PDB file of C-alpha atoms in Angstrom:
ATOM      1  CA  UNK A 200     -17.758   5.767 -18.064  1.00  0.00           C
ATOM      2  CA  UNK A 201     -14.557   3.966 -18.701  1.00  0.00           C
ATOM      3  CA  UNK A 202     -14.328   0.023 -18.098  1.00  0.00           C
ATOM      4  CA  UNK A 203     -12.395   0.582 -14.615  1.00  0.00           C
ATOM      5  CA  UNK A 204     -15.575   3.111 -13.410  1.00  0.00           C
ATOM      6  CA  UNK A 205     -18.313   0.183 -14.748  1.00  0.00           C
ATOM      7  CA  UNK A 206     -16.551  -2.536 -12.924  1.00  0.00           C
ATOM      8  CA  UNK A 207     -16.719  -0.531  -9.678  1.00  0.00           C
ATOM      9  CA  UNK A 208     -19.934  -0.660  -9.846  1.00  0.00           C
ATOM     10  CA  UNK A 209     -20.488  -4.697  -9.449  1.00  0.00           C
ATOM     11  CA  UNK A 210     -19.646  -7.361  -6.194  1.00  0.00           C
ATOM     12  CA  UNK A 211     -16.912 -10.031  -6.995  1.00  0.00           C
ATOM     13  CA  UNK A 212     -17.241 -13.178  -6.756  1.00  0.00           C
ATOM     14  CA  UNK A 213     -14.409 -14.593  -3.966  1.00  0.00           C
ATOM     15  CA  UNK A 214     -15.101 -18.425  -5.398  1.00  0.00           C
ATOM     16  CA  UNK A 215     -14.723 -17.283  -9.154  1.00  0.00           C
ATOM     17  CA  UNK A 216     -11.202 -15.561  -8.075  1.00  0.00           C
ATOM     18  CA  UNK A 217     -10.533 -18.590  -6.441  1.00  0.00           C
ATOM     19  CA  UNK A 218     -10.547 -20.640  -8.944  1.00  0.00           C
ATOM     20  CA  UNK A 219      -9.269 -18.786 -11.398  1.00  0.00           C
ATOM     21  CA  UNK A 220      -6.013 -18.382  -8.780  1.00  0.00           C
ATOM     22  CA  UNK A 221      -5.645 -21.311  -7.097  1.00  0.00           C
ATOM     23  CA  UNK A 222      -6.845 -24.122  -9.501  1.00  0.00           C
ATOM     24  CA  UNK A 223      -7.094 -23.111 -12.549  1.00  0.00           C
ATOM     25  CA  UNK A 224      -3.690 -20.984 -13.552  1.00  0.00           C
ATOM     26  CA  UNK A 225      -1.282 -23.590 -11.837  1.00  0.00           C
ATOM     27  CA  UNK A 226      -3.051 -26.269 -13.998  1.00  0.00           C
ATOM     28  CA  UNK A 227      -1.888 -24.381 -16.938  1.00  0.00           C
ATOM     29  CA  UNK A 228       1.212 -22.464 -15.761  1.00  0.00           C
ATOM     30  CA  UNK A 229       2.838 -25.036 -13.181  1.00  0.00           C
ATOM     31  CA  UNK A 230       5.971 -23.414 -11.791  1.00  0.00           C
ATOM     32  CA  UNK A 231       5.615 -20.690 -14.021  1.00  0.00           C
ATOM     33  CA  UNK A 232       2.437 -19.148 -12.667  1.00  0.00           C
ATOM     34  CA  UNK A 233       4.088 -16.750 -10.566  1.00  0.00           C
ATOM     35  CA  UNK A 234       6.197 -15.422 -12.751  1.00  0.00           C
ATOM     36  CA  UNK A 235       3.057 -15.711 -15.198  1.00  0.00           C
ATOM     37  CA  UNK A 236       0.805 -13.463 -12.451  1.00  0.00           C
ATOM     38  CA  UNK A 237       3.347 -10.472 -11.617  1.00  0.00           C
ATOM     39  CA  UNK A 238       3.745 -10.258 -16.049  1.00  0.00           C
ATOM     40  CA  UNK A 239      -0.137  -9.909 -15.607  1.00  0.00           C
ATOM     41  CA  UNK A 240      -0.132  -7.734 -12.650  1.00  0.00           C
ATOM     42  CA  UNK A 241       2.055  -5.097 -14.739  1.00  0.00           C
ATOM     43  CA  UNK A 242       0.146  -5.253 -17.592  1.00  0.00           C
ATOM     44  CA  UNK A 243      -2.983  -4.608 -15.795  1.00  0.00           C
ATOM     45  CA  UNK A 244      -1.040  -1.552 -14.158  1.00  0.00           C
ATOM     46  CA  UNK A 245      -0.340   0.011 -17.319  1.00  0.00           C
ATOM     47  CA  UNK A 246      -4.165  -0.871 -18.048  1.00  0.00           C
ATOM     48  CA  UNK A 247      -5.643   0.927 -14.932  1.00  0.00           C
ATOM     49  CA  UNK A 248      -2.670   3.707 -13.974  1.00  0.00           C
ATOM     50  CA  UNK A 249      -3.651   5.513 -11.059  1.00  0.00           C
ATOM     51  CA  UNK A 250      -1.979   9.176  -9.826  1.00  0.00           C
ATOM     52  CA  UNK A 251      -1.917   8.028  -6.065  1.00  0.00           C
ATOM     53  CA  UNK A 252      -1.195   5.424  -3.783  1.00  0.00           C
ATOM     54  CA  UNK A 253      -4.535   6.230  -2.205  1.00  0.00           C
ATOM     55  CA  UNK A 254      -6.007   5.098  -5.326  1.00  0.00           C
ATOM     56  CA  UNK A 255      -4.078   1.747  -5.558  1.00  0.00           C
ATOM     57  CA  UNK A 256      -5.363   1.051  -1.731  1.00  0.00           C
ATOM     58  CA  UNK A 257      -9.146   1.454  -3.762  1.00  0.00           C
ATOM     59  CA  UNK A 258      -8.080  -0.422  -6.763  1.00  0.00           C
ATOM     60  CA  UNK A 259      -7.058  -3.076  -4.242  1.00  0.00           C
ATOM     61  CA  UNK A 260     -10.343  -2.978  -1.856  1.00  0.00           C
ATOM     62  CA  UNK A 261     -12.885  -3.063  -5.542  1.00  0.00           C
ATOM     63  CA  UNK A 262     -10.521  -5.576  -6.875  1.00  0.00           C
ATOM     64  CA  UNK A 263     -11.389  -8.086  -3.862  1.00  0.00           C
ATOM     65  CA  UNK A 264      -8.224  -8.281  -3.657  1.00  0.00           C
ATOM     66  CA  UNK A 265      -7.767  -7.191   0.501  1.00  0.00           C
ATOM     67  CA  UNK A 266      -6.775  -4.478   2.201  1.00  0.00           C
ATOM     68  CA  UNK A 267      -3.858  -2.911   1.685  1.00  0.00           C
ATOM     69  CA  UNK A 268      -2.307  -0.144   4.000  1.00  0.00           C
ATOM     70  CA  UNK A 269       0.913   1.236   3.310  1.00  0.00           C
ATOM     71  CA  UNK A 270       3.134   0.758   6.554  1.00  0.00           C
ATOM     72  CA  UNK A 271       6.142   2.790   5.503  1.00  0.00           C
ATOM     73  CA  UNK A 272       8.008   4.743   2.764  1.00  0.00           C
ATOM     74  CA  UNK A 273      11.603   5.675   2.229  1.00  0.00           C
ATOM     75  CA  UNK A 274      13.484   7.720  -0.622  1.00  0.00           C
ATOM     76  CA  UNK A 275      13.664   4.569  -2.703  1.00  0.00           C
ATOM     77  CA  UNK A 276      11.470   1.897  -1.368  1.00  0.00           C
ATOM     78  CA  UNK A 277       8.056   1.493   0.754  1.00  0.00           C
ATOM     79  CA  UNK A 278       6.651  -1.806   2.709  1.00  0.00           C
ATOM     80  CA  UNK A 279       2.931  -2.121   2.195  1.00  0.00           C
ATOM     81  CA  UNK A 280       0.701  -4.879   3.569  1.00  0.00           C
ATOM     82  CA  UNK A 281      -1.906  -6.999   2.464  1.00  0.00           C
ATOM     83  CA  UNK A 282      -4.900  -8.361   4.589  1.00  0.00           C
ATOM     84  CA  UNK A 283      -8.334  -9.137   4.987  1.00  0.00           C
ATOM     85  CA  UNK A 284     -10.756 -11.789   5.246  1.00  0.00           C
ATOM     86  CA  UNK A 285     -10.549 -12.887   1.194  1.00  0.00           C
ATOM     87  CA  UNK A 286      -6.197 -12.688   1.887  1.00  0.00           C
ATOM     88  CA  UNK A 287      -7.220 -15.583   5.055  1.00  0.00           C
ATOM     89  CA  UNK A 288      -8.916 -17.754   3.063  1.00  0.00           C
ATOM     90  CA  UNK A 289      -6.205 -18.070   0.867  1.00  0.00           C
ATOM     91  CA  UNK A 290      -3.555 -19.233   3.411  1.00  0.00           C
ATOM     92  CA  UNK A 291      -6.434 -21.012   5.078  1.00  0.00           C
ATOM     93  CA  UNK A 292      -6.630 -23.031   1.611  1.00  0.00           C
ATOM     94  CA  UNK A 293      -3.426 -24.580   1.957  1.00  0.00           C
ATOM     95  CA  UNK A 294      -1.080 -25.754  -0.583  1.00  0.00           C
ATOM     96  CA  UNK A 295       0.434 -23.186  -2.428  1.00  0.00           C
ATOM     97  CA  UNK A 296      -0.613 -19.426  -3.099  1.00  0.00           C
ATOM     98  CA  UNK A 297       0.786 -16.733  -4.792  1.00  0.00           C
ATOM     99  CA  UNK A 298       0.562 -12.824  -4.358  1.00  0.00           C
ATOM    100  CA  UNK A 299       2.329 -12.333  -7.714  1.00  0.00           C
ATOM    101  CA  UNK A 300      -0.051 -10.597  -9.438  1.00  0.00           C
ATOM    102  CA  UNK A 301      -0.590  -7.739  -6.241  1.00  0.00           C
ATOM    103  CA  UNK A 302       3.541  -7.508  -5.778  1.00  0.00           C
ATOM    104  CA  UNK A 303       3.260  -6.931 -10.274  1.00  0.00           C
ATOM    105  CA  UNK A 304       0.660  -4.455 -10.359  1.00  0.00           C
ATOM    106  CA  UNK A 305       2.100  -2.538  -6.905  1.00  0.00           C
ATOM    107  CA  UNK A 306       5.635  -2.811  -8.755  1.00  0.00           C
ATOM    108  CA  UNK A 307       4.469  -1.026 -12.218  1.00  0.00           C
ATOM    109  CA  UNK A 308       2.098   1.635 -10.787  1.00  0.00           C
ATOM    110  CA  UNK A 309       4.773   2.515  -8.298  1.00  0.00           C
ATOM    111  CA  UNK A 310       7.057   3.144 -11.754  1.00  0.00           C
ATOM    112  CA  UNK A 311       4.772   4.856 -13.071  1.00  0.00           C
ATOM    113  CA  UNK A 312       4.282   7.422 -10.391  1.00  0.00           C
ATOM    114  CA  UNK A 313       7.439   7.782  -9.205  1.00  0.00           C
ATOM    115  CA  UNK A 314       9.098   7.172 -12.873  1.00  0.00           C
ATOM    116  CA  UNK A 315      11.815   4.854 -12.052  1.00  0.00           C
ATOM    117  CA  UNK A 316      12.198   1.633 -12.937  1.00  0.00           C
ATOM    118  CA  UNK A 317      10.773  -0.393  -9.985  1.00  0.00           C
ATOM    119  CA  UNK A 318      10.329  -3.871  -8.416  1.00  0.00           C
ATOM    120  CA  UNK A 319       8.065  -5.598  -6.062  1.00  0.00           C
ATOM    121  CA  UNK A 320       8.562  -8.134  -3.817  1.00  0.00           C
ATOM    122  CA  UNK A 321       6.337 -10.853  -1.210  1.00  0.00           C
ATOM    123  CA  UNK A 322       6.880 -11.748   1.917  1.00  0.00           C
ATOM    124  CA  UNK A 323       3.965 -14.068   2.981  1.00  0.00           C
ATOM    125  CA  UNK A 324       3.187 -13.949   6.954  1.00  0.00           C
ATOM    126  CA  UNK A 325       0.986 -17.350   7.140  1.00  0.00           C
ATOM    127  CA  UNK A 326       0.600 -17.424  10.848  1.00  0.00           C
ATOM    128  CA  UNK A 327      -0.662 -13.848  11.211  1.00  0.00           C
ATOM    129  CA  UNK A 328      -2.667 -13.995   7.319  1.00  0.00           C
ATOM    130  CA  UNK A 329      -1.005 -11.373   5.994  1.00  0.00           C
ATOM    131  CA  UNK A 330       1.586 -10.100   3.214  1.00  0.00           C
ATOM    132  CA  UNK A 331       4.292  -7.776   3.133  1.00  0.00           C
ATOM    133  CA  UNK A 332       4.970  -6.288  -0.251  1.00  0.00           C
ATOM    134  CA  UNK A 333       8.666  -4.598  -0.149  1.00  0.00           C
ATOM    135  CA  UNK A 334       8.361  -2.052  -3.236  1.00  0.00           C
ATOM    136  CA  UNK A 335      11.803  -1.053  -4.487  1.00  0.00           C
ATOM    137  CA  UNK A 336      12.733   1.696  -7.173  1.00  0.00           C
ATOM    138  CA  UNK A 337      16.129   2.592  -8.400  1.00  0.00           C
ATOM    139  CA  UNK A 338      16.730   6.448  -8.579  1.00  0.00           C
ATOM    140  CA  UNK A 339      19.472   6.022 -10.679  1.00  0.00           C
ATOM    141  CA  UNK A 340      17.227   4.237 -13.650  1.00  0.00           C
ATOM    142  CA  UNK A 341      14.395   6.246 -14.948  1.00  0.00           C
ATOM    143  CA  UNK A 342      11.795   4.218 -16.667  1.00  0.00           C
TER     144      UNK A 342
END
């Protein structure tokens, strides 16, 4: 059973993701954090690849991450969004909160199934406590 498959198995902890997010990481990072979180996002990508989007949405839902649904999908890009009760909290939080590390793992498993290079970007919707991730890959640059 590889680590992904064990990991499955167990409940996450929304406080310890908390503060790992949301206190801990700016302490450390400041401004950089969310360039710091979509680095880590594509790293964890390449750690975990999965063959469909299907299997992202999962990834996303065992993660504790929220739910994401993909909305839409063109020849070179696709909106997805982000919600769920875990996502609310977040905005409910206040102060500042970043969906780096979602838009960097979205952006590198997207490259890796489609195999161009590809980017990822957030649009956060605070009053309705949701994100938009606009995934973008070039056809003209294979990765």
């Amino acid at each position: 059973m590889s680590g992904y498959e064990q990991w499955k198995q167990t409940n996450i902890s929304a406080f310890s993701d908390f503060l790992f997010r949301q206190e801990l990481l700016p302490n450390l990072f400041g401004k950089e954090t969310p360039f710091i979180l979509y680095w880590a996002g594509k790293e964890l990508a390449r750690k975990y690849p999965l063959a469909t989007i299907d299997d992202v949405i999962t990834f996303f839902e065992q993660a504790g991450w929220g739910n994401l649904s993909l909305l839409e999908e063109k020849k070179d890009q696709c909106e997805l969004q982000l919600d769920g009760p875990l996502v609310a909290m977040r905005f409910d939080y206040g102060g500042e909160c970043t969906f780096q590390l979602e838009a960097g793992f979205l952006a590198q498993q997207f490259e890796q199934q489609k195999g161009y290079v590809t980017e990822a970007f957030e649009q956060q919707k605070r009053r309705v406590k949701t994100v938009l991730f606009t995934v973008k890959w070039d056809r003209k640059d294979e990765s």
